[in-house]
mmCIF file of C-alpha atoms in Angstrom:
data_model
loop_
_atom_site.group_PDB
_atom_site.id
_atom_site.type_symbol
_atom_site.label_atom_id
_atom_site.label_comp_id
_atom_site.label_asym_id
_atom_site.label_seq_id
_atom_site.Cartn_x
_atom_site.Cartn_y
_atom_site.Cartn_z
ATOM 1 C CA UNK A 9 -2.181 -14.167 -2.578
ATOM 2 C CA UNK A 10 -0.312 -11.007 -1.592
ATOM 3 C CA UNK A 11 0.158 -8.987 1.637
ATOM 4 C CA UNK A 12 -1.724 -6.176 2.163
ATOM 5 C CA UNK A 13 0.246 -2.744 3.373
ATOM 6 C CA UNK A 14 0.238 0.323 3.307
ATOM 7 C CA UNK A 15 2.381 2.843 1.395
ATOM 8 C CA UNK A 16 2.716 6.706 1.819
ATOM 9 C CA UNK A 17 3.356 9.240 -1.537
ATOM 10 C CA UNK A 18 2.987 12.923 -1.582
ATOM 11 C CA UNK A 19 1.528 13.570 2.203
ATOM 12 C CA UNK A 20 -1.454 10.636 0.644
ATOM 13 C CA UNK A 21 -1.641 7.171 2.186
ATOM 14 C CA UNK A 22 -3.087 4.139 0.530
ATOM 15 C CA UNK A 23 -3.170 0.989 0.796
ATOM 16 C CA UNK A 24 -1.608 -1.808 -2.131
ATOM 17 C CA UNK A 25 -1.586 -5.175 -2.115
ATOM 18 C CA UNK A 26 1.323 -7.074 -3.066
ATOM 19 C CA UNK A 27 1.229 -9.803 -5.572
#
Protein backbone atom coordinates (compact mmCIF):
# COMPACT_ATOMS: atom_id res chain seq x y z
CA UNK A 1 0.00 0.00 0.00
CA UNK A 2 1.32 3.45 -0.90
CA UNK A 3 0.50 7.06 0.13
CA UNK A 4 -1.48 8.99 -1.90
CA UNK A 5 -0.16 12.80 -2.80
CA UNK A 6 -0.18 15.05 -4.88
CA UNK A 7 2.50 16.33 -7.29
CA UNK A 8 2.60 19.56 -9.48
CA UNK A 9 4.44 19.56 -13.31
CA UNK A 10 4.07 22.19 -15.89
CA UNK A 11 1.27 24.61 -14.10
CA UNK A 12 -0.86 20.68 -14.06
CA UNK A 13 -1.57 18.99 -10.73
CA UNK A 14 -2.24 15.33 -10.27
CA UNK A 15 -2.38 13.12 -8.01
CA UNK A 16 0.21 9.65 -7.75
CA UNK A 17 0.26 7.15 -5.49
CA UNK A 18 3.34 5.91 -4.09
CA UNK A 19 4.24 2.32 -4.04
Amino acid sequence: LGQPGRVIMGGVSYRWIKE
